[in-house]
Short mmCIF file of C-alpha atoms and ligand atoms in Angstrom, two decimals:
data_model
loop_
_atom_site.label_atom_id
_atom_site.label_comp_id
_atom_site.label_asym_id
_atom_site.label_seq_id
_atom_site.Cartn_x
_atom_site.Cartn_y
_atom_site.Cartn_z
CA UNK A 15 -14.26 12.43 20.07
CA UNK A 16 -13.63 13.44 16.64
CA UNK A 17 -10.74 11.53 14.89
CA UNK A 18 -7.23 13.07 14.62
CA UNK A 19 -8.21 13.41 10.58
CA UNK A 20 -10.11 14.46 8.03
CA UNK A 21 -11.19 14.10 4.50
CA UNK A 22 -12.36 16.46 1.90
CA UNK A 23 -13.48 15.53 -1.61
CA UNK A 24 -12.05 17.71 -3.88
CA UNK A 25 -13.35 15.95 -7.03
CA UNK A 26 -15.41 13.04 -8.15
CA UNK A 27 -14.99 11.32 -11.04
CA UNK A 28 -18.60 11.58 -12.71
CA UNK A 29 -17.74 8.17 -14.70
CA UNK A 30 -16.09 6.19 -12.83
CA UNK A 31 -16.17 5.29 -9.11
CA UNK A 32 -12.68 7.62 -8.44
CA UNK A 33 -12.27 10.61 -5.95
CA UNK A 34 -9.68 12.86 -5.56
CA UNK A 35 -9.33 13.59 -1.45
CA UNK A 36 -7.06 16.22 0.44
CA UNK A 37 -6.66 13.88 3.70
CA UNK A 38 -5.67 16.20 6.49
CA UNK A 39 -3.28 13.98 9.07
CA UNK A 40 -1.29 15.09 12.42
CA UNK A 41 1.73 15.54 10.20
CA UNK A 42 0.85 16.23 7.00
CA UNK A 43 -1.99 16.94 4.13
CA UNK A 44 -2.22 14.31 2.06
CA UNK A 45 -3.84 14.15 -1.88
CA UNK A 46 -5.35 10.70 -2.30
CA UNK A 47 -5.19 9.00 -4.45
CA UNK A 48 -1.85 8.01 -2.87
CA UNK A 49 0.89 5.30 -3.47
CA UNK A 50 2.68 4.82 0.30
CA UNK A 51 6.52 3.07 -0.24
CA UNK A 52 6.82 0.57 2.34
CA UNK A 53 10.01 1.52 4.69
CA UNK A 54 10.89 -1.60 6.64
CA UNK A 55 13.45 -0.88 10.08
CA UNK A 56 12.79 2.90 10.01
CA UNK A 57 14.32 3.54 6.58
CA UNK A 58 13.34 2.24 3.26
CA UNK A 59 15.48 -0.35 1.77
CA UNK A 60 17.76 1.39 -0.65
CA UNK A 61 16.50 5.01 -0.38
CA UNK A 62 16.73 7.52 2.47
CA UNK A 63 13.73 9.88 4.69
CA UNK A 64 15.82 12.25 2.91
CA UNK A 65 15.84 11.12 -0.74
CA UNK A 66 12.06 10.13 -0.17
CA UNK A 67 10.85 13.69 0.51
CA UNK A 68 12.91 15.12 -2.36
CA UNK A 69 10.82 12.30 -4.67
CA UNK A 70 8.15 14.37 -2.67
CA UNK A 71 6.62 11.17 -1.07
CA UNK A 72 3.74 12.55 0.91
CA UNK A 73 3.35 9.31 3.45
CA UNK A 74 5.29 6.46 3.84
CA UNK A 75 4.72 3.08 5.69
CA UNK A 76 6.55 1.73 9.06
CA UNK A 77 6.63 -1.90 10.06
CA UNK A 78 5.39 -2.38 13.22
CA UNK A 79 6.54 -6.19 13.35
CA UNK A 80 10.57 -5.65 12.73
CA UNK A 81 10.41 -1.64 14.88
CA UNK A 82 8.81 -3.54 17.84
CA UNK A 83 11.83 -5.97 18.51
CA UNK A 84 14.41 -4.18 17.20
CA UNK A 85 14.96 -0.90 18.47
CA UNK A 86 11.91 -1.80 20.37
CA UNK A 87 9.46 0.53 21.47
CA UNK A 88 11.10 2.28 24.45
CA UNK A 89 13.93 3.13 22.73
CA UNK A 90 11.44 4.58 19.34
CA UNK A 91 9.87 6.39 21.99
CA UNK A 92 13.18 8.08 23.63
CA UNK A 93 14.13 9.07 19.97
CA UNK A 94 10.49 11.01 19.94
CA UNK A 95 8.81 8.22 18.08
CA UNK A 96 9.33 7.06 14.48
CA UNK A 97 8.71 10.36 13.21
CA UNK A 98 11.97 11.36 15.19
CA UNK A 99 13.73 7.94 14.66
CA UNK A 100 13.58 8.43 11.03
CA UNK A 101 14.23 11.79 10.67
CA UNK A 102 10.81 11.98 8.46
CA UNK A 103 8.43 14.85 9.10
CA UNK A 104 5.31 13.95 6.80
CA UNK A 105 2.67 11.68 7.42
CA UNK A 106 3.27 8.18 8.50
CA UNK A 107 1.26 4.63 8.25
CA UNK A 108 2.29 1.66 10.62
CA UNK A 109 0.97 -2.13 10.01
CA UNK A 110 -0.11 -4.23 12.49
CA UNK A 111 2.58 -6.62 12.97
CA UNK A 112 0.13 -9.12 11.48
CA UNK A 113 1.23 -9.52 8.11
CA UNK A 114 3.92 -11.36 9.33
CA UNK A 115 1.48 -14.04 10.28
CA UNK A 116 1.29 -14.97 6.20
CA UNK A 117 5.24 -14.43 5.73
CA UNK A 118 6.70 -15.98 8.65
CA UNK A 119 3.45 -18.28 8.99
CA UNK A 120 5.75 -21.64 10.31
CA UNK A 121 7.04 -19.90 13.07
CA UNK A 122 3.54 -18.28 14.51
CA UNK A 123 0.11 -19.96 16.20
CA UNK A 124 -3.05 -17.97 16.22
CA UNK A 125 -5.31 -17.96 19.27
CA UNK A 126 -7.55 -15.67 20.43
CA UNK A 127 -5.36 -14.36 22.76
CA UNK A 128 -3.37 -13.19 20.03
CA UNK A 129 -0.41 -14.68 17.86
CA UNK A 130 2.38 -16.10 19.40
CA UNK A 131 6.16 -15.88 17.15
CA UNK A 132 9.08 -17.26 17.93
CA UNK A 133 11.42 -14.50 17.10
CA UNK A 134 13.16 -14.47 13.83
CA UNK A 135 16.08 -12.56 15.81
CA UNK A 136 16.48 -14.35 19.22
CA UNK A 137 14.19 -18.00 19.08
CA UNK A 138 11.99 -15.76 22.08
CA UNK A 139 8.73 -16.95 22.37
CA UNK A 140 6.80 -13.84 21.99
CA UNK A 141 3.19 -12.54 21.97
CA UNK A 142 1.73 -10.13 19.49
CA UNK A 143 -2.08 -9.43 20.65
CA UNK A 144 -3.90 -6.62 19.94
CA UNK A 145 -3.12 -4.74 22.40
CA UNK A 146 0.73 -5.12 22.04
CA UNK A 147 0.23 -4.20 18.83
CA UNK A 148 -1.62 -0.57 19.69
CA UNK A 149 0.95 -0.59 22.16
CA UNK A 150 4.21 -0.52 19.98
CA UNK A 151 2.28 1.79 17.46
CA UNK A 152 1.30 4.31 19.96
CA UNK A 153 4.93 4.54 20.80
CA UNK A 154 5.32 4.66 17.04
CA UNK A 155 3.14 7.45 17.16
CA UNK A 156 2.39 7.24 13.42
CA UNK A 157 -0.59 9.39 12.02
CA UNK A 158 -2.12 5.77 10.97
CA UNK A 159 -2.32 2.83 13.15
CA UNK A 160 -3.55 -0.34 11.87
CA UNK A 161 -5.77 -2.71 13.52
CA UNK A 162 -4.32 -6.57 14.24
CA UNK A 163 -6.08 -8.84 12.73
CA UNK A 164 -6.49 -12.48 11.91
CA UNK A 165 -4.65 -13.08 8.33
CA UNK A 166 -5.57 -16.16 6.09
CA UNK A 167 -4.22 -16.68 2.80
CA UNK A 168 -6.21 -15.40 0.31
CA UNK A 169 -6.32 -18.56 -1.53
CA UNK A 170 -7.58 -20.50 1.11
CA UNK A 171 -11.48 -21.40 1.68
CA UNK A 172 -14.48 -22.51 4.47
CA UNK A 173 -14.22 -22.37 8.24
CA UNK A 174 -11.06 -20.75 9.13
CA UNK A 175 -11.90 -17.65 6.38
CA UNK A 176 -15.04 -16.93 8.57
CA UNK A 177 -13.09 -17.79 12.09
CA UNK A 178 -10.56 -15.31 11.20
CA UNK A 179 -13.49 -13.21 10.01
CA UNK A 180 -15.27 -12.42 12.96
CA UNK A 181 -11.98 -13.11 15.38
CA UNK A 182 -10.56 -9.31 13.16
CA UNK A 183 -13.68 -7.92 14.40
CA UNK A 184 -13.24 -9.05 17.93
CA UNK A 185 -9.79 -7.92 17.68
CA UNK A 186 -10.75 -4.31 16.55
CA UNK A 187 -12.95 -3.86 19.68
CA UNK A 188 -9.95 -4.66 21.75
CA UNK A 189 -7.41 -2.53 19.64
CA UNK A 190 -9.95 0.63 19.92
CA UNK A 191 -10.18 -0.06 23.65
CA UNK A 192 -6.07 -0.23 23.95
CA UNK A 193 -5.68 3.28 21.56
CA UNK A 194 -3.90 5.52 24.50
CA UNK A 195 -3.74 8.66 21.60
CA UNK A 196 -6.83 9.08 20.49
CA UNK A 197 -6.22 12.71 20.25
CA UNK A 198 -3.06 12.45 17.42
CA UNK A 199 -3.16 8.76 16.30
CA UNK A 200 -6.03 7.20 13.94
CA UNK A 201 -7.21 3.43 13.71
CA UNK A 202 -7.70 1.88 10.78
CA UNK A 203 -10.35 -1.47 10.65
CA UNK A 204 -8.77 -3.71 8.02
CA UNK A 205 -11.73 -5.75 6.17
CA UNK A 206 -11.47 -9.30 6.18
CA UNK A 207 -14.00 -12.36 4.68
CA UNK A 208 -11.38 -13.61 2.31
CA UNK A 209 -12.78 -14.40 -1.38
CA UNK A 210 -16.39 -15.08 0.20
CA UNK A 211 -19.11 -11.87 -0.69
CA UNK A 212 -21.35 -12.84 2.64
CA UNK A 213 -18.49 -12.89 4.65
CA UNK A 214 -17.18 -9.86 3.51
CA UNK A 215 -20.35 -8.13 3.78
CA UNK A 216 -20.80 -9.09 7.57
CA UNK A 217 -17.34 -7.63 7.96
CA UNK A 218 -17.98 -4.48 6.64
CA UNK A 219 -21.65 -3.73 8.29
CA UNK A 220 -19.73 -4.59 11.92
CA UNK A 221 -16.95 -2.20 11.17
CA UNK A 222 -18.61 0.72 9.64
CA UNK A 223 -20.65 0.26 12.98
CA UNK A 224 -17.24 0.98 15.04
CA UNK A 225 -17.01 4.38 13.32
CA UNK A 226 -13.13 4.18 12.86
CA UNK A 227 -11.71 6.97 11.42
CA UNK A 228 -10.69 4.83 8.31
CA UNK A 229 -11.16 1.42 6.69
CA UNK A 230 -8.50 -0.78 4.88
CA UNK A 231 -9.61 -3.41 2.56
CA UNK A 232 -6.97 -6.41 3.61
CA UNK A 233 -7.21 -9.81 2.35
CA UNK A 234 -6.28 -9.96 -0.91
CA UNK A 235 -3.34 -9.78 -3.71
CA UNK A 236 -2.31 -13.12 -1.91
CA UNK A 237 -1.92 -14.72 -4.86
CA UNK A 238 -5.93 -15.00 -5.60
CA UNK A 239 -7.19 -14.95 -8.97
CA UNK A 240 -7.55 -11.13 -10.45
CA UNK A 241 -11.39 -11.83 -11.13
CA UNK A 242 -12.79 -12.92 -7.26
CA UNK A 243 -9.80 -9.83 -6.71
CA UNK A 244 -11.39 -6.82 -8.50
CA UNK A 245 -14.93 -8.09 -7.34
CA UNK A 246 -13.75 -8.25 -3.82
CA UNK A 247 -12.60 -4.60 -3.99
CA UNK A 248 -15.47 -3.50 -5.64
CA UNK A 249 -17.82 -4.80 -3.18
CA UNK A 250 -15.97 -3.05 -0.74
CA UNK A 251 -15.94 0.40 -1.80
CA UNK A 252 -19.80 0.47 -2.72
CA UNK A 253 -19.93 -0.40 1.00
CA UNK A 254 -17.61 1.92 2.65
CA UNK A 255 -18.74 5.15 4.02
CA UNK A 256 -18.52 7.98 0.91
CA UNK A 257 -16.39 10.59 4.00
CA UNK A 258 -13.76 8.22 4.60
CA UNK A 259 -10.67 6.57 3.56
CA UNK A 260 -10.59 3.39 1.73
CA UNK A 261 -7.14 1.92 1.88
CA UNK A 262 -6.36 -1.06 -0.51
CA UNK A 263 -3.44 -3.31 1.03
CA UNK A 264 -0.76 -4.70 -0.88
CA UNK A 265 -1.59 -3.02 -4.18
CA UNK A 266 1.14 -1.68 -6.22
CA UNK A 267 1.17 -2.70 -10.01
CA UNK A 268 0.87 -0.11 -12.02
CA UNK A 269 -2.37 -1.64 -13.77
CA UNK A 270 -4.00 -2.85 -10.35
CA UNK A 271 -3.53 1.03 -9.29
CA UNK A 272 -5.72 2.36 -12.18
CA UNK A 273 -8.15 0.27 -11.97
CA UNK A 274 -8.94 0.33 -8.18
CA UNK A 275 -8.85 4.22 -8.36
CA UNK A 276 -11.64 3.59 -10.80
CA UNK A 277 -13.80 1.14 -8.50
CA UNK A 278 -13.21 4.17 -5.50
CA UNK A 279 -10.32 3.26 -3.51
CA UNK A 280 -7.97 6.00 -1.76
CA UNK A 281 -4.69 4.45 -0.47
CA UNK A 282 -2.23 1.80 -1.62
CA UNK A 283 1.17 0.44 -0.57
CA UNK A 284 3.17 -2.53 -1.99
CA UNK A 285 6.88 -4.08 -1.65
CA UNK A 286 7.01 -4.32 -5.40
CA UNK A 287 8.35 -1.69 -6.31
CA UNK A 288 11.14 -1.69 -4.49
CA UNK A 289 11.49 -5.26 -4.41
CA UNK A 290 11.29 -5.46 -7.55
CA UNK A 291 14.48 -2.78 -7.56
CA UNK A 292 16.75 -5.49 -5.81
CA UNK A 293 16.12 -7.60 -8.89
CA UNK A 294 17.26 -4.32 -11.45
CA UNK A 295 14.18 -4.06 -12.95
CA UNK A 296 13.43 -0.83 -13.59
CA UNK A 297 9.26 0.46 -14.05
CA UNK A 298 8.43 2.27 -17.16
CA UNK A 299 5.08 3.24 -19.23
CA UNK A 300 5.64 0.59 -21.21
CA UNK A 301 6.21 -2.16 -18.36
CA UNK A 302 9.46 -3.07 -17.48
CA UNK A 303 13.02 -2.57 -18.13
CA UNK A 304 15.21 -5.87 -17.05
CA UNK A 305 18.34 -3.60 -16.83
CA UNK A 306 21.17 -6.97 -16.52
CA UNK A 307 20.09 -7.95 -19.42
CA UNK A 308 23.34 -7.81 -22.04
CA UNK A 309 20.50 -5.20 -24.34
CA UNK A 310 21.29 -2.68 -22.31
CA UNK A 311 25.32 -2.71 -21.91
CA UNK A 312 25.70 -0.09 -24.82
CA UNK A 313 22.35 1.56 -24.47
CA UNK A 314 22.98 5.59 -23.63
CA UNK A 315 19.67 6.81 -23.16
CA UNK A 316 18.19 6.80 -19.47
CA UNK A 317 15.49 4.60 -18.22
CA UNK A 318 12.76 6.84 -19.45
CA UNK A 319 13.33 10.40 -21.15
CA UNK A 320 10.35 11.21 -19.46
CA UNK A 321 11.57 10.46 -16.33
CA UNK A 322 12.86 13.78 -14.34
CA UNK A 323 13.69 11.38 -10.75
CA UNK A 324 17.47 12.17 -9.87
CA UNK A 325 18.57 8.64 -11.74
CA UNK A 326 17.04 9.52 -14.60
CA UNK A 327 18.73 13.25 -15.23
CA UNK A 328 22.11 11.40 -14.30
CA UNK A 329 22.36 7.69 -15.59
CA UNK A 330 22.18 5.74 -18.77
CA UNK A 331 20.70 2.32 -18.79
CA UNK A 332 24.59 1.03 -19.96
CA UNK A 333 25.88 2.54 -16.78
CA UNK A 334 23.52 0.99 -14.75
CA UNK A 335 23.60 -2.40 -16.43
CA UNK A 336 27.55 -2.09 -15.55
CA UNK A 337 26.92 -0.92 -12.03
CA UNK A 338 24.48 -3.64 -11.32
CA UNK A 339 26.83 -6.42 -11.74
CA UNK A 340 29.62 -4.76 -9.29
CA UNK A 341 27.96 -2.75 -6.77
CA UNK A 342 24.72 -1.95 -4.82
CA UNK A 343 24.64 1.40 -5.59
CA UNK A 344 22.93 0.21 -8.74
CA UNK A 345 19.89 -0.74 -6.78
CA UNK A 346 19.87 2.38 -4.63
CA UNK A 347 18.98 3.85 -7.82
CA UNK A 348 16.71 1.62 -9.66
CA UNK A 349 14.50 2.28 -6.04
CA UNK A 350 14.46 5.58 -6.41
CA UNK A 351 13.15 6.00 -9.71
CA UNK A 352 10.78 3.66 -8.94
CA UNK A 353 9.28 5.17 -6.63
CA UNK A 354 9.49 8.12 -8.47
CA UNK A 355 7.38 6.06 -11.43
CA UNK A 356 4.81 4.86 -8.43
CA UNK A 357 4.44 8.40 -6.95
CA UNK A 358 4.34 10.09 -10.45
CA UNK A 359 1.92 7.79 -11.63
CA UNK A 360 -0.37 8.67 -8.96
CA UNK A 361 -0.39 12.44 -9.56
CA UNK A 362 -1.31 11.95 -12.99
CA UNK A 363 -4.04 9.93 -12.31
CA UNK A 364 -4.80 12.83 -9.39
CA UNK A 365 -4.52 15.30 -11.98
CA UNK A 366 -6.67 13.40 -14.70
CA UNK A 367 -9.69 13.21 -11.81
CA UNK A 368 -9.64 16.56 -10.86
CA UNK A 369 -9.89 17.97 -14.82
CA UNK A 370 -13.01 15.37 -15.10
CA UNK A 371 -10.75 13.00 -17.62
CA UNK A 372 -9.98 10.00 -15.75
CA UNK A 373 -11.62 7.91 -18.31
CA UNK A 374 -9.53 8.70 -21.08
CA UNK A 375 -6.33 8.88 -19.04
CA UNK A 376 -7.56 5.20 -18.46
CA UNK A 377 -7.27 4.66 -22.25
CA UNK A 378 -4.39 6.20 -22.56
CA UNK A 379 -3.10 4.44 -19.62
CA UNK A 380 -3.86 0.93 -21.23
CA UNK A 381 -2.57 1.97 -24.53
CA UNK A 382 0.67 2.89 -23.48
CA UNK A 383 1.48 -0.44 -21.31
CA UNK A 384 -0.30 -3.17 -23.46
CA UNK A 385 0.13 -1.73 -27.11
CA UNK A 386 -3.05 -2.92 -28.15
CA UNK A 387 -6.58 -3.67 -26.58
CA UNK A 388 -5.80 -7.60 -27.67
CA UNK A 389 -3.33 -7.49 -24.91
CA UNK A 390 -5.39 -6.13 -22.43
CA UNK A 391 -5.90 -8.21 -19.30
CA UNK A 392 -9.47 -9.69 -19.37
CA UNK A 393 -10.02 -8.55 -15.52
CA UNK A 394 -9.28 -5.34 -15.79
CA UNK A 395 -11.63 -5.01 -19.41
CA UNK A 396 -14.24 -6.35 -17.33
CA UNK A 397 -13.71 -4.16 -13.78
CA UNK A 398 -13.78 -0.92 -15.32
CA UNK A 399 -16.67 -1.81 -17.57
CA UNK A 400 -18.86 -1.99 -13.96
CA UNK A 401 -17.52 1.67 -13.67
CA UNK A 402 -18.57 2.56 -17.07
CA UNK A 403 -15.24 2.25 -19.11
CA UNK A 404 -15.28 0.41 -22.20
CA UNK A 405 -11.72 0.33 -23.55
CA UNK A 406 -11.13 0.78 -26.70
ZN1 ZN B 517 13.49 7.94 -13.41
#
């Protein structure tokens, strides 16, 4: 059966390794390269379904782990799935649940059954296998299901990298086999192997083999260092079928965007941004704005000038330096220009691909956050120089 989705290249980069993709989901047509906010609980912390498609946020991300005990899936379903839930009409991505494994790794045990929590909420004993995980997120009924899979630390080495390995493969044969919505709901294979090229090689010839209807490339930005990183990705993407999605997980600097657009990779999603929101520091160009800091208390302009998100056309950085100490509304706003940065960030680079100058919105790019090429991380000098770009 054909998958629930399709992708047309609009543009290729002839330099680099980028594409520019109109991804046609059940809900919505999406232009890759796209940043995905992460909502946790149905709604994004700190911005609204609302507020999100005003930013207009093309696809957002659900988490399976936290909607699958609380509402739980019979009540997502009643409310016409998360789509319904959250009021949110474009395209949606759940996780697995099994990113939780890494975050709340002291209260979970992997077998191959599947991985076994005790709930965070009630001390239950509880069992997230594969199939419970299709399960919740065909209830879900998001456009993008993601496979469960075994998830080891990215810093970690040996045995247990190729045990959890092959046991994600194992686990994707089950997860296809439990898909009850083939017809409206596509699974993703999430590419595991950790920082080992052999491993991750196996990985990928097995999955392309299962003809999903998209690969993520999962894994990574665990705290690895940014040179096995980039050459991790790279790997992957030289791999990966040329007709199909290539989603990058937990990717959001601004830096780490560019320069896996350039080594061919479609999709991204991250806490950071908003995360980083919670803590008042607010994305720019130029890096960062810490907006307690005492600087800022008679500063008038906004965040950036060339900012046009809602917080931008109506608050100075004084204001929200005041706010921040006194009220949470000061973080609802940070968030959404954030995600306006992430989301406007992406266009560009969208916009650069499809007029054939990636490569000097690259320079540009660099420029504008580093100052000068002596500040230039050595990584990211060295990744896009595989794809041809030798910044100046
Ligand atoms: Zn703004």
């Amino acid at each position: 059966m054909a998958a629930p989705l399709s992708l047309q290249l609009v543009a290729e980069c002839r330099v680099t390794k980028a594409r520019l993709c109109r991804l046609r989901l059940p809900h919505h047509t999406v232009l890759t390269p796209v940043f995905m906010p992460v909502g946790t609980q149905g709604t994004l912390k700190g911005i609204t379904a609302g507020q999100l498609e005003a930013l207009d946020c093309q696809i957002c991300l659900g988490n399976t782990y936290h909607l699958g005990n609380r509402p739980g899936p019979e009540l997502i379903t009643k409310a016409k799935g998360l789509h319904g839930f959250m009021n949110w009409k474009r395209a949606l991505l759940t996780d697995s649940g099994g990113f939780q494994m890494v975050s709340l790794v002291e209260l979970s045990e992997v077998t191959e059954e599947g991985v076994r929590f005790c709930s965070p909420y009630d001390g239950k004993e509880t069992l997230l296998s594969p199939e419970k995980s299709i399960h919740i997120q065909n209830a879900l009924g998001s456009d993008i299901m993601m496979q469960l899979d075994d998830v080891v630390s990215s810093t970690i080495s040996g045995s247990r990298v190729e045990e959890a390995m092959y046991r994600s493969i194992r686990w994707l044969d089950r997860c296809i086999a439990a898909n009850r919505n083939l017809e409206k709901q596509n699974l993703f294979a999430i590419i595991q192997g950790g920082l080992n090229a052999e491993l991750r090689r196996v990985c990928l010839t097995e999955m392309i083999k299962r003809d999903v209807p998209g690969f993520a490339i999962g894994g990574l930005s665990g705290g690895e260092e940014k040179d096995d990183f980039w050459k991790m990705v790279t790997l992957s993407t030289d791999f990966l079928p040329r007709e199909k999605p290539r989603y990058l997980m937990g990717v959001g600097y601004a830096t780490d965007l560019v320069v896996c657009v350039a080594l061919g990779c479609d999709m991204f999603d991250c806490v950071f941004p908003t995360r980083t929101a919670r803590f008042g520091s607010a994305l720019v160009p130029w890096g960062s704005l810490q907006l307690k800091n005492k600087q800022y208390a008679k500063d008038f302009q906004p965040i950036d000038t060339e900012c046009n998100c809602p917080t931008c056309q109506r608050y100075t950085r004084a204001y929200l330096h005041t706010l921040y100490k006194s009220d949470t509304a000061a973080l609802h706003h940070i968030t959404i220009h954030n995600i306006a940065y992430q989301l406007h960030l992406m266009s560009a680079i969208r916009d650069s691909i499809e007029e054939q100058r990636f490569p000097l919105f690259i320079q540009s790019f660099m420029r504008r956050m580093y100052g000068s090429a002596e500040h230039y991380p050595g990584w990211a000098v060295e990744a896009l120089a595989t794809v041809n770009v030798r910044l100046e």
